[in-house]
């Protein structure tokens, strides 16, 4: 092409007129790097790096969500239902990458200013706007499943319960062995002090117990006690509670086979939440879960009814 | 001391390297446009941060479903500055994606990918894909809910590929189910395969940038050479 | 006039170099500081002492060494490991206890107590130790290694870590 030679010559001239890379350009690079490092440290300090609960392949209540820079792709999938999903999932990104690779051969004229390349400028701006729009849509789209916050101590205790194979002898929620007592029925009623002594030296508080001494570390005992205590709950509720539920909640929620599926199924809510959390949630869901569509019931129901309902729900452990 | 310096200078060709890399002249980019030219070097800087923090994290990380999560907890809670190093690596990844994208947009809208710098752009696109690969594989490593399910979604998206989809997903996951093999695979790719590839690509990219010279900021009336000099 | 310009240029250049070097140095220092703290953190990590309860002191027979097996459960960074271990316990008065590491100080073979000879016998190179751990015969370089002991609330506790090779603790 005839302009190639001209460009090389013109660039040579520009280069000669230009300044030395060091220190002029390097200064800008260094200041930029300094700014970036500062910003990075600020982000690291301010937000840290989140670590959620350990991966649980059996958890069906989790809201999978990709990192924000993949969110547009995630969101795009929703625009292509059914068989067409592969278009958004593979074809579009594939085309995009191919386009990027071929770009220097598609746009090969001498013009470099964006105003002189209206097609590519518009294409670029259009793509950016599309990605921006989809990302925005992705961030505001509500999470279908409620965000379940767990007490870290209780959760750690639950993990330890599994890894120590306690269920070989003990039952929780009707599952487990029959050698030892059913923990949610018996053990959660004991005091923390009793439980701690029991973990350290089972025979010291219950002579003749078949429970082995486990040589547990102090913090392991702490989390196990928290876990066992959390199995309690289900303080007595009145006969009114199921009726209140049927009248106010069942049009969205399900317990067992009764109720609708607009909101989450609450049949097992007592295994994830304690009474106090549930009461707060019924009073004003938005405080605990900003993306919830559920209305608050403070004022709609009396405090006694809410308390009763919370007790009823915290007893829902699937048994 | 001086003798050692002189010896190094001559045997390692330090002066020549300095002249070629740092004393080279670059076209003037005035005002704010000059700052757009720092995006590439900023990406390189963040890459160095990722190499340093990543190597440190690897010292205390186990790529196994049994221990991955607890080893991250160990880094967070027991290692001095562990929280910091992990947070820097985490946000460094985000910064990397942002900076590389901005750099790419600068090149796109300034038309810098044109003759004679086509190859520089193509290597740049490869670098962009490698960064995305880093981000995708690194996301799984903490083995928490977020990473597990995001990778699950990613693998399911890959399985949408017509005809070869199920094979792609299997290769990615190292089997039918996500598990131990997935994690070791992602770890090896994240810490061995991709760093090797990206290092080669960065060297080629930088060599081409120096070889062809940094592109000048385009001027509206100087695009075509016809009117030049007028 | 021209010379002044040139001088200006040089001083500007060296000023910029100064800025670059100091900013670069500061960034290097931040990253190196963080990195070194992380890399060197084993130096400052506190060792967790896990004392093992071996039971009531009154259950130990005076003057008669006894081998006690116990399970040590401890944290090893991110994993919790359990290991079986043992110690030879000797007491003269049920107040002062000596706990010996159960490995011969020569090559680490497990020795045993001979009631007739009233000596510890190592099967590997026929070394013998007296009841207080001193080498009586054979190749071992030093007396038997000891574990720290203490008595708390009528229970004997030991810390199964060799401190001060062969020395009393």
XYZ file of C-alpha atoms in Angstrom:
718
model
C 0.000 0.000 0.000
C 1.241 3.422 -0.851
C 0.580 5.017 2.555
C 2.667 2.526 4.466
C 5.962 4.013 3.319
C 4.704 7.511 3.988
C 3.621 6.559 7.467
C 6.996 5.063 8.335
C 8.712 8.255 7.215
C 6.298 10.513 9.015
C 6.589 8.409 12.189
C 10.373 8.606 11.995
C 10.119 12.398 11.977
C 7.671 12.406 14.902
C 9.969 10.149 16.815
C 12.920 12.422 16.323
C 10.890 15.404 17.456
C 9.702 13.472 20.462
C 11.349 13.157 23.820
C 13.447 10.426 25.331
C 11.413 7.620 26.918
C 13.401 8.092 30.107
C 12.638 10.082 32.161
C 9.598 11.721 30.568
C 7.362 8.770 29.753
C 8.772 6.714 32.626
C 7.782 9.475 35.039
C 4.155 9.210 33.924
C 4.304 5.431 34.120
C 5.731 5.602 37.640
C 3.134 8.094 38.861
C 0.416 5.928 37.325
C 1.856 2.814 38.969
C 1.969 4.645 42.288
C -1.637 5.719 41.889
C -2.661 2.157 40.984
C -0.823 0.700 43.971
C -2.477 3.232 46.265
C -5.912 2.450 44.869
C -5.219 -1.275 45.097
C -4.171 -0.966 48.734
C -7.289 1.074 49.448
C -9.506 -1.609 47.906
C -7.618 -4.354 49.724
C -7.926 -2.500 53.028
C -11.501 -1.369 52.586
C -13.092 -4.469 51.091
C -10.591 -7.236 51.809
C -11.042 -10.510 49.987
C -14.302 -12.197 50.811
C -14.361 -15.823 51.824
C -17.784 -17.378 51.892
C -18.798 -20.693 53.378
C -16.948 -23.710 52.033
C -18.223 -25.156 48.789
C -21.267 -27.300 49.325
C -22.359 -29.151 46.185
C -25.606 -30.188 47.855
C -26.711 -26.650 48.678
C -29.667 -25.725 46.522
C -30.203 -22.353 48.184
C -27.147 -20.623 46.770
C -27.335 -17.808 44.223
C -24.530 -18.464 41.771
C -23.250 -15.213 40.395
C -20.090 -14.682 38.348
C -17.477 -12.007 38.956
C -18.815 -8.647 37.832
C -16.814 -8.518 34.616
C -18.444 -11.722 33.452
C -21.855 -10.540 34.596
C -22.877 -9.169 31.179
C -22.349 -12.597 29.667
C -24.329 -14.191 32.479
C -27.106 -11.665 31.931
C -27.049 -12.144 28.162
C -27.971 -15.790 28.683
C -31.339 -14.692 30.009
C -32.122 -12.992 26.675
C -31.727 -16.202 24.723
C -34.107 -18.790 26.079
C -34.047 -22.492 25.423
C -32.204 -23.799 22.401
C -30.879 -20.373 21.545
C -28.869 -20.226 24.739
C -25.799 -21.569 23.001
C -25.897 -18.461 20.793
C -25.294 -16.201 23.761
C -23.085 -18.638 25.609
C -20.630 -19.544 22.907
C -21.378 -18.005 19.547
C -21.405 -14.339 20.544
C -18.217 -14.411 22.637
C -16.595 -16.530 19.933
C -17.535 -13.995 17.280
C -16.309 -11.171 19.489
C -12.895 -12.736 19.946
C -12.622 -13.569 16.248
C -13.502 -9.974 15.460
C -10.757 -8.725 17.785
C -8.180 -10.985 16.143
C -9.186 -9.891 12.643
C -9.575 -6.205 13.486
C -6.266 -5.017 11.945
C -7.224 -6.700 8.679
C -10.800 -5.414 8.632
C -9.903 -1.793 9.303
C -6.824 -1.216 7.203
C -7.027 2.353 5.875
C -4.599 5.068 6.909
C -7.130 6.942 9.057
C -6.598 6.564 12.786
C -8.678 9.324 14.361
C -11.941 7.961 15.702
C -13.989 10.592 13.881
C -12.535 9.424 10.589
C -13.496 5.815 11.282
C -17.195 6.237 12.077
C -18.111 2.565 11.555
C -15.569 1.168 13.996
C -16.114 3.976 16.466
C -19.871 3.320 16.506
C -19.304 -0.421 16.732
C -17.013 0.087 19.714
C -19.316 2.519 21.488
C -22.336 0.306 20.757
C -20.637 -2.785 22.194
C -19.532 -0.859 25.265
C -23.049 0.444 25.813
C -24.469 -3.061 25.420
C -22.005 -4.533 27.912
C -22.651 -1.659 30.291
C -26.411 -2.118 30.039
C -26.259 -5.873 30.582
C -23.896 -5.449 33.529
C -26.288 -2.928 35.065
C -29.211 -5.273 34.488
C -27.202 -8.059 36.070
C -26.382 -6.103 39.206
C -29.951 -4.987 39.836
C -31.616 -8.303 39.068
C -32.862 -9.746 42.343
C -31.396 -12.858 43.871
C -33.996 -15.597 43.854
C -32.763 -17.372 46.925
C -32.541 -15.574 50.258
C -29.037 -14.876 51.448
C -28.522 -17.273 54.285
C -26.137 -15.993 56.899
C -24.901 -18.582 59.274
C -23.365 -18.149 62.665
C -19.683 -18.905 61.945
C -19.216 -20.782 65.225
C -22.265 -22.944 64.672
C -21.229 -23.555 61.105
C -17.689 -24.543 62.080
C -19.187 -26.881 64.671
C -21.401 -28.436 62.063
C -18.391 -29.093 59.814
C -16.534 -30.662 62.711
C -19.592 -32.785 63.530
C -19.433 -34.165 60.029
C -15.666 -34.657 59.924
C -15.607 -36.446 63.281
C -18.351 -38.794 62.074
C -20.488 -38.088 65.140
C -23.548 -39.214 63.205
C -22.189 -42.741 63.405
C -23.634 -42.865 66.908
C -25.864 -39.789 67.218
C -29.030 -38.606 65.552
C -29.824 -35.063 64.528
C -33.122 -34.406 62.799
C -33.822 -38.124 62.776
C -30.641 -38.962 60.835
C -27.733 -40.891 62.261
C -26.883 -43.833 64.479
C -28.678 -45.147 67.510
C -25.773 -45.826 69.904
C -25.799 -42.368 71.478
C -28.673 -40.046 72.319
C -30.513 -37.904 69.776
C -28.651 -34.644 70.090
C -31.380 -32.212 69.072
C -33.770 -33.771 71.580
C -31.469 -34.329 74.538
C -28.107 -32.611 74.409
C -29.194 -29.109 73.334
C -30.961 -28.729 76.651
C -27.741 -29.117 78.667
C -25.763 -26.108 79.814
C -22.702 -24.992 77.886
C -20.575 -25.813 80.899
C -21.913 -29.360 81.017
C -21.351 -29.831 77.298
C -17.782 -28.559 77.543
C -16.971 -30.943 80.392
C -18.645 -33.726 78.486
C -16.472 -33.149 75.419
C -13.317 -33.026 77.524
C -14.017 -36.107 79.633
C -17.374 -37.754 78.903
C -17.294 -39.949 82.000
C -16.757 -36.988 84.301
C -20.331 -35.752 83.823
C -22.115 -38.861 82.666
C -20.523 -41.915 84.279
C -20.764 -45.068 82.263
C -21.172 -43.192 78.992
C -19.945 -45.059 75.917
C -18.805 -41.818 74.358
C -15.044 -41.877 73.689
C -12.722 -39.154 74.889
C -11.816 -37.291 71.710
C -8.814 -35.200 72.833
C -10.444 -32.195 71.182
C -8.667 -28.860 71.010
C -10.136 -25.961 72.984
C -11.515 -24.124 69.965
C -12.954 -27.344 68.605
C -14.882 -27.816 71.833
C -16.081 -24.223 71.601
C -17.573 -24.605 68.132
C -19.091 -27.998 68.906
C -20.816 -26.573 71.980
C -22.165 -23.709 69.871
C -23.421 -26.184 67.314
C -25.127 -28.436 69.851
C -26.742 -25.446 71.561
C -28.063 -24.205 68.205
C -29.979 -27.443 67.748
C -32.399 -26.345 70.440
C -34.992 -23.726 69.663
C -38.530 -24.623 68.948
C -39.729 -23.214 72.245
C -43.351 -24.063 72.514
C -45.668 -22.346 70.091
C -49.426 -22.208 70.422
C -52.023 -23.860 68.234
C -52.639 -20.424 66.754
C -49.265 -20.351 64.982
C -50.092 -22.772 62.138
C -53.328 -20.880 61.553
C -51.533 -17.525 61.429
C -49.123 -19.087 58.961
C -51.928 -20.443 56.801
C -53.673 -17.077 56.691
C -50.681 -14.772 56.199
C -47.785 -16.749 54.786
C -49.062 -19.778 52.899
C -49.944 -17.793 49.783
C -46.181 -17.510 49.188
C -44.454 -20.061 51.387
C -44.664 -23.774 51.806
C -44.269 -25.967 54.843
C -44.372 -29.653 54.037
C -47.024 -29.958 51.352
C -49.133 -26.961 52.356
C -48.611 -23.579 50.700
C -47.396 -21.905 47.527
C -43.913 -21.657 46.041
C -43.641 -17.935 45.355
C -41.158 -17.514 48.173
C -38.717 -20.050 49.582
C -39.934 -23.365 50.984
C -39.791 -23.060 54.784
C -40.024 -26.738 55.660
C -36.435 -26.773 56.909
C -36.050 -23.145 57.986
C -35.429 -24.172 61.586
C -32.199 -25.908 60.608
C -30.753 -22.702 59.154
C -32.197 -19.989 61.387
C -32.922 -19.406 65.025
C -36.083 -17.911 66.423
C -34.718 -14.407 66.914
C -33.543 -14.147 63.331
C -36.886 -15.356 62.037
C -38.755 -12.874 64.223
C -36.655 -9.994 62.922
C -37.156 -11.233 59.387
C -40.921 -11.355 59.720
C -40.955 -7.855 61.206
C -38.887 -6.280 58.448
C -37.287 -8.498 55.783
C -35.506 -5.628 54.037
C -33.220 -5.110 57.006
C -31.787 -8.596 56.745
C -32.158 -9.223 53.035
C -32.358 -6.035 50.939
C -33.375 -7.918 47.790
C -36.345 -9.676 49.355
C -39.803 -9.044 47.940
C -41.507 -10.037 51.154
C -43.479 -7.342 52.987
C -42.801 -6.555 56.639
C -45.421 -7.766 59.120
C -44.677 -5.467 62.011
C -48.005 -3.733 62.613
C -49.840 -6.232 60.410
C -49.593 -8.907 63.069
C -49.373 -8.372 66.796
C -46.000 -8.834 68.482
C -47.356 -11.906 70.208
C -48.440 -13.415 66.913
C -45.041 -12.708 65.367
C -43.255 -14.274 68.316
C -45.539 -17.287 68.113
C -44.962 -17.585 64.368
C -41.177 -17.311 64.848
C -41.275 -20.114 67.413
C -43.371 -22.211 65.056
C -41.010 -21.629 62.122
C -37.836 -22.231 64.130
C -39.255 -25.634 64.984
C -39.521 -26.572 61.298
C -36.619 -28.968 60.951
C -38.160 -31.504 58.681
C -39.291 -33.947 61.340
C 33.192 -1.613 42.907
C 33.606 0.510 39.868
C 35.506 -2.304 38.236
C 32.638 -4.761 38.757
C 30.172 -2.212 37.393
C 32.295 -1.619 34.302
C 32.666 -5.342 33.762
C 28.922 -5.891 34.025
C 28.210 -2.984 31.751
C 30.432 -4.373 29.040
C 29.616 -8.078 29.366
C 25.886 -7.678 29.848
C 25.639 -4.865 27.283
C 23.827 -2.768 29.852
C 24.489 0.531 28.100
C 23.170 -0.798 24.792
C 20.078 -2.232 26.453
C 19.502 1.047 28.266
C 19.873 2.995 25.023
C 17.469 0.705 23.186
C 14.812 0.605 25.898
C 14.997 3.883 27.760
C 16.866 6.413 25.688
C 14.735 5.718 22.631
C 12.639 8.623 21.571
C 8.894 8.403 21.569
C 6.442 10.697 19.793
C 5.110 13.410 22.024
C 1.711 12.746 23.541
C 0.560 15.943 25.107
C -1.855 16.600 27.921
C -4.263 13.959 29.098
C -3.591 11.796 26.046
C -0.146 11.129 27.509
C -1.725 9.455 30.502
C -3.627 7.041 28.267
C -0.246 5.691 27.236
C 0.483 4.554 30.782
C -2.274 1.909 30.796
C -0.029 -0.728 29.266
C 2.778 -0.254 31.765
C 0.223 -0.109 34.575
C -1.059 -3.531 33.485
C 2.508 -4.819 33.564
C 2.953 -3.377 37.038
C -0.172 -5.117 38.321
C 1.040 -8.307 36.646
C 4.205 -8.093 38.766
C 2.106 -7.593 41.886
C 0.084 -10.688 40.936
C 3.261 -12.720 40.446
C 4.627 -11.700 43.849
C 1.386 -12.111 45.817
C 0.481 -15.267 43.900
C 3.811 -16.929 44.674
C 3.393 -16.074 48.339
C -0.155 -17.443 48.449
C 0.963 -20.662 46.784
C 3.298 -21.286 49.737
C 0.326 -21.831 52.046
C -2.333 -23.161 49.711
C -3.436 -26.741 49.120
C -5.371 -27.502 45.908
C -7.542 -30.189 47.431
C -11.247 -30.019 48.296
C -10.439 -31.224 51.818
C -7.933 -28.555 52.616
C -8.235 -25.681 50.122
C -10.760 -23.736 52.182
C -8.978 -24.292 55.474
C -5.627 -23.335 53.986
C -7.169 -20.040 52.848
C -8.529 -19.543 56.357
C -5.022 -20.246 57.617
C -3.628 -17.544 55.320
C -6.309 -15.118 56.466
C -5.970 -15.763 60.161
C -2.517 -17.097 60.949
C -0.037 -15.714 58.458
C 1.391 -12.249 58.979
C -0.024 -9.928 56.277
C -1.812 -12.995 54.914
C -5.085 -11.110 54.716
C -3.348 -8.273 52.905
C -1.561 -10.461 50.408
C -4.786 -12.301 49.590
C -6.780 -9.082 49.296
C -4.103 -7.580 47.036
C -4.154 -10.664 44.817
C -7.957 -10.633 44.750
C -8.250 -6.975 43.818
C -5.148 -7.154 41.636
C -7.085 -9.586 39.456
C -9.942 -7.120 39.087
C -7.551 -4.253 38.414
C -5.788 -6.371 35.820
C -9.013 -6.987 33.920
C -9.968 -3.303 34.113
C -6.546 -1.978 33.089
C -6.118 -4.447 30.244
C -9.611 -3.592 28.972
C -8.958 0.146 29.181
C -5.625 -0.320 27.419
C -7.401 -2.251 24.709
C -10.037 0.471 24.341
C -7.303 3.110 24.049
C -5.685 1.147 21.228
C -9.069 0.497 19.602
C -10.296 4.080 19.569
C -6.898 5.505 18.587
C -6.578 3.003 15.753
C -3.142 2.050 17.034
C -3.569 -1.515 15.789
C -3.016 -0.358 12.203
C 0.073 -0.787 10.063
C 2.759 -1.560 11.153
C 1.476 -2.717 14.551
C -1.015 -5.457 13.584
C 0.994 -8.211 15.253
C 1.296 -6.202 18.454
C -2.507 -6.031 18.585
C -2.955 -9.746 17.928
C -0.520 -10.644 20.708
C -2.452 -8.132 22.831
C -5.719 -9.983 22.185
C -3.975 -13.208 23.224
C -2.827 -11.464 26.411
C -6.398 -10.363 27.073
C -7.640 -13.946 26.727
C -4.873 -15.194 29.018
C -5.889 -12.651 31.654
C -9.474 -13.893 31.381
C -8.164 -17.438 31.766
C -6.296 -16.415 34.915
C -9.399 -14.819 36.304
C -11.606 -17.835 35.570
C -9.212 -20.445 36.956
C -8.225 -18.372 39.975
C -11.839 -17.870 40.970
C -12.291 -21.538 41.861
C -9.248 -21.913 44.100
C -10.683 -20.761 47.477
C -13.263 -23.541 47.110
C -15.983 -21.543 48.802
C -19.611 -21.389 47.738
C -19.033 -18.475 45.407
C -16.129 -20.050 43.567
C -17.731 -23.460 43.354
C -20.999 -22.261 41.886
C -19.463 -19.664 39.583
C -17.216 -22.331 38.099
C -20.190 -24.654 37.825
C -21.998 -21.986 35.806
C -18.878 -21.397 33.689
C -18.520 -25.097 32.930
C -22.211 -25.315 32.063
C -21.849 -22.379 29.692
C -18.927 -24.147 28.013
C -21.067 -27.248 27.657
C -23.473 -25.214 25.514
C -20.993 -25.274 22.641
C -22.667 -27.042 19.733
C -21.531 -30.637 19.101
C -18.346 -30.654 21.233
C -19.960 -29.022 24.281
C -20.057 -32.024 26.583
C -16.427 -32.819 25.815
C -15.331 -29.239 26.522
C -17.075 -29.357 29.895
C -15.509 -32.711 30.705
C -12.029 -31.508 29.838
C -12.562 -28.382 31.919
C -13.843 -30.286 34.937
C -11.486 -33.219 34.502
C -14.466 -35.558 34.649
C -18.224 -35.615 34.855
C -18.456 -33.989 38.249
C -16.689 -31.035 39.742
C -14.296 -32.210 42.401
C -10.705 -32.857 43.340
C -9.496 -33.185 39.766
C -11.163 -29.930 38.765
C -9.349 -28.121 41.537
C -5.882 -29.534 40.796
C -6.413 -28.855 37.101
C -7.385 -25.254 37.667
C -4.504 -24.827 40.083
C -1.945 -26.201 37.642
C -3.337 -24.061 34.835
C -3.453 -20.980 37.045
C 0.048 -21.308 38.475
C 2.051 -23.144 35.818
C 0.497 -23.154 32.370
C -0.872 -19.630 32.120
C 2.114 -17.872 33.759
C 4.435 -19.565 31.263
C 2.276 -18.585 28.318
C 1.664 -15.045 29.490
C 5.365 -14.426 30.104
C 6.203 -15.379 26.527
C 3.312 -13.282 25.207
C 4.323 -10.268 27.314
C 7.908 -10.452 26.059
C 6.755 -10.605 22.437
C 4.290 -7.774 23.049
C 6.935 -5.546 24.650
C 9.492 -6.372 22.002
C 7.033 -5.378 19.279
C 6.119 -2.173 21.102
C 9.780 -1.139 21.227
C 10.532 -2.407 17.740
C 7.743 -0.576 15.952
C 7.750 2.354 18.336
C 4.824 3.589 20.382
C 2.027 4.818 18.142
C 1.537 8.569 18.066
C -1.779 10.059 19.172
C -3.866 10.419 16.002
C -4.644 13.896 14.779
C -7.822 14.538 12.935
C -6.213 16.264 9.961
C -3.117 14.119 9.760
C -4.681 10.736 9.199
C -4.094 10.651 5.468
C -0.714 11.794 4.340
C -2.022 13.877 1.419
C -2.287 17.106 3.351
C 0.749 16.524 5.451
C 3.159 19.437 5.476
C 0.471 21.819 4.324
C 21.533 31.970 27.318
C 21.819 28.633 25.600
C 24.016 27.315 28.355
C 21.398 28.280 30.909
C 18.762 26.402 28.930
C 20.961 23.377 28.856
C 21.565 23.605 32.587
C 17.828 23.896 33.180
C 17.260 20.864 31.074
C 19.815 18.833 32.981
C 18.508 19.838 36.382
C 14.951 19.100 35.249
C 16.089 15.703 34.028
C 17.836 14.844 37.256
C 14.845 16.096 39.250
C 12.531 13.798 37.295
C 14.948 10.918 37.786
C 14.905 11.661 41.487
C 11.089 11.571 41.556
C 10.992 8.286 39.628
C 13.570 6.649 41.869
C 11.889 7.742 45.096
C 8.372 6.750 44.003
C 9.691 3.461 42.684
C 11.611 2.889 45.896
C 8.546 3.605 47.999
C 6.456 1.121 46.001
C 9.239 -1.427 46.216
C 9.439 -0.925 49.971
C 5.677 -1.415 50.431
C 5.616 -4.608 48.399
C 8.857 -5.955 49.870
C 7.653 -5.189 53.394
C 4.395 -7.048 52.895
C 6.116 -9.902 51.105
C 8.839 -10.291 53.734
C 6.341 -10.229 56.595
C 4.371 -12.985 54.890
C 7.391 -15.034 53.892
C 9.088 -14.716 57.271
C 5.933 -15.205 59.354
C 7.028 -18.682 60.575
C 9.633 -16.862 62.688
C 6.940 -15.132 64.726
C 4.369 -17.876 64.773
C 3.728 -18.971 68.328
C 4.147 -22.593 69.034
C 1.045 -24.021 70.583
C 1.789 -26.099 73.637
C -0.532 -29.002 73.989
C -0.139 -30.609 77.382
C -1.421 -34.154 77.516
C -3.307 -35.404 80.534
C -1.954 -38.828 81.547
C -4.318 -39.369 84.460
C -4.218 -39.140 88.244
C -0.795 -39.004 89.912
C -1.817 -41.498 92.553
C -2.224 -44.182 89.904
C 1.528 -44.233 89.223
C 3.531 -46.773 91.194
C 6.545 -45.297 92.928
C 9.899 -46.342 91.518
C 8.462 -48.486 88.741
C 8.790 -47.039 85.171
C 5.638 -47.438 83.138
C 4.996 -46.862 79.445
C 1.900 -44.796 78.753
C 0.329 -44.587 75.303
C -1.618 -41.481 74.451
C -3.123 -39.694 71.491
C -1.941 -36.247 70.542
C -4.440 -34.148 68.644
C -2.926 -30.966 67.326
C -3.122 -28.334 64.649
C -0.690 -28.578 61.804
C -1.348 -25.293 59.998
C -4.699 -25.881 58.262
C -5.158 -29.500 59.209
C -5.792 -31.162 62.531
C -3.828 -34.324 62.956
C -4.012 -37.087 65.477
C -1.008 -39.181 66.255
C -0.400 -41.992 68.677
C 2.584 -41.549 70.893
C 3.942 -42.805 74.181
C 6.249 -41.917 77.046
C 8.014 -43.704 79.874
C 6.951 -42.231 83.210
C 8.967 -42.585 86.407
C 8.143 -41.204 89.812
C 9.816 -41.640 93.176
C 7.205 -39.911 95.319
C 4.116 -39.221 93.162
C 5.097 -35.532 93.194
C 8.133 -35.311 90.958
C 7.821 -37.020 87.639
C 10.231 -37.767 84.837
C 8.912 -38.468 81.341
C 11.285 -40.061 78.825
C 10.919 -39.882 75.089
C 10.374 -43.563 74.141
C 13.174 -43.586 71.539
C 16.771 -44.582 72.179
C 19.094 -41.610 71.693
C 21.359 -43.662 69.460
C 19.225 -44.473 66.416
C 15.695 -43.992 67.664
C 14.790 -47.613 68.407
C 12.024 -48.225 70.964
C 13.582 -49.453 74.210
C 11.890 -51.412 76.993
C 12.185 -51.736 80.772
C 13.718 -54.853 82.157
C 12.290 -55.658 85.573
C 15.067 -58.127 86.461
C 17.992 -55.889 85.464
C 16.227 -52.685 86.483
C 17.545 -51.052 83.308
C 16.155 -49.791 80.004
C 17.296 -52.101 77.202
C 17.525 -51.049 73.569
C 17.087 -53.984 71.144
C 19.089 -52.468 68.278
C 22.637 -52.260 69.628
C 22.122 -53.667 73.100
C 22.496 -50.291 74.767
C 21.359 -50.001 78.383
C 20.173 -46.988 80.392
C 19.783 -46.638 84.099
C 16.439 -45.810 85.702
C 17.248 -42.076 85.607
C 18.069 -42.279 81.898
C 21.875 -42.224 82.029
C 23.795 -44.376 79.545
C 25.128 -47.479 81.250
C 26.583 -49.271 78.235
C 26.507 -49.210 74.452
C 26.772 -46.577 71.733
C 24.136 -43.903 72.642
C 25.714 -40.403 72.634
C 23.636 -39.038 75.504
C 21.123 -39.869 78.211
C 17.465 -40.479 77.340
C 15.551 -37.404 76.077
C 12.930 -36.001 78.414
C 9.540 -34.373 78.094
C 8.472 -31.507 80.347
C 6.032 -32.595 83.058
C 3.788 -30.826 85.517
C 1.144 -31.761 88.025
C -2.110 -29.829 87.942
C -5.019 -30.659 90.216
C -3.792 -34.177 90.948
C -3.337 -34.948 87.231
C 0.006 -35.574 85.560
C 0.448 -33.508 82.396
C 3.269 -33.900 79.907
C 4.290 -31.916 76.874
C 5.448 -34.499 74.340
C 8.268 -32.424 72.854
C 11.931 -33.031 73.457
C 13.495 -29.960 75.026
C 17.251 -29.841 75.676
C 18.539 -33.143 74.362
C 19.183 -35.587 77.174
C 19.128 -32.826 79.790
C 16.892 -32.677 82.803
C 13.860 -30.458 82.387
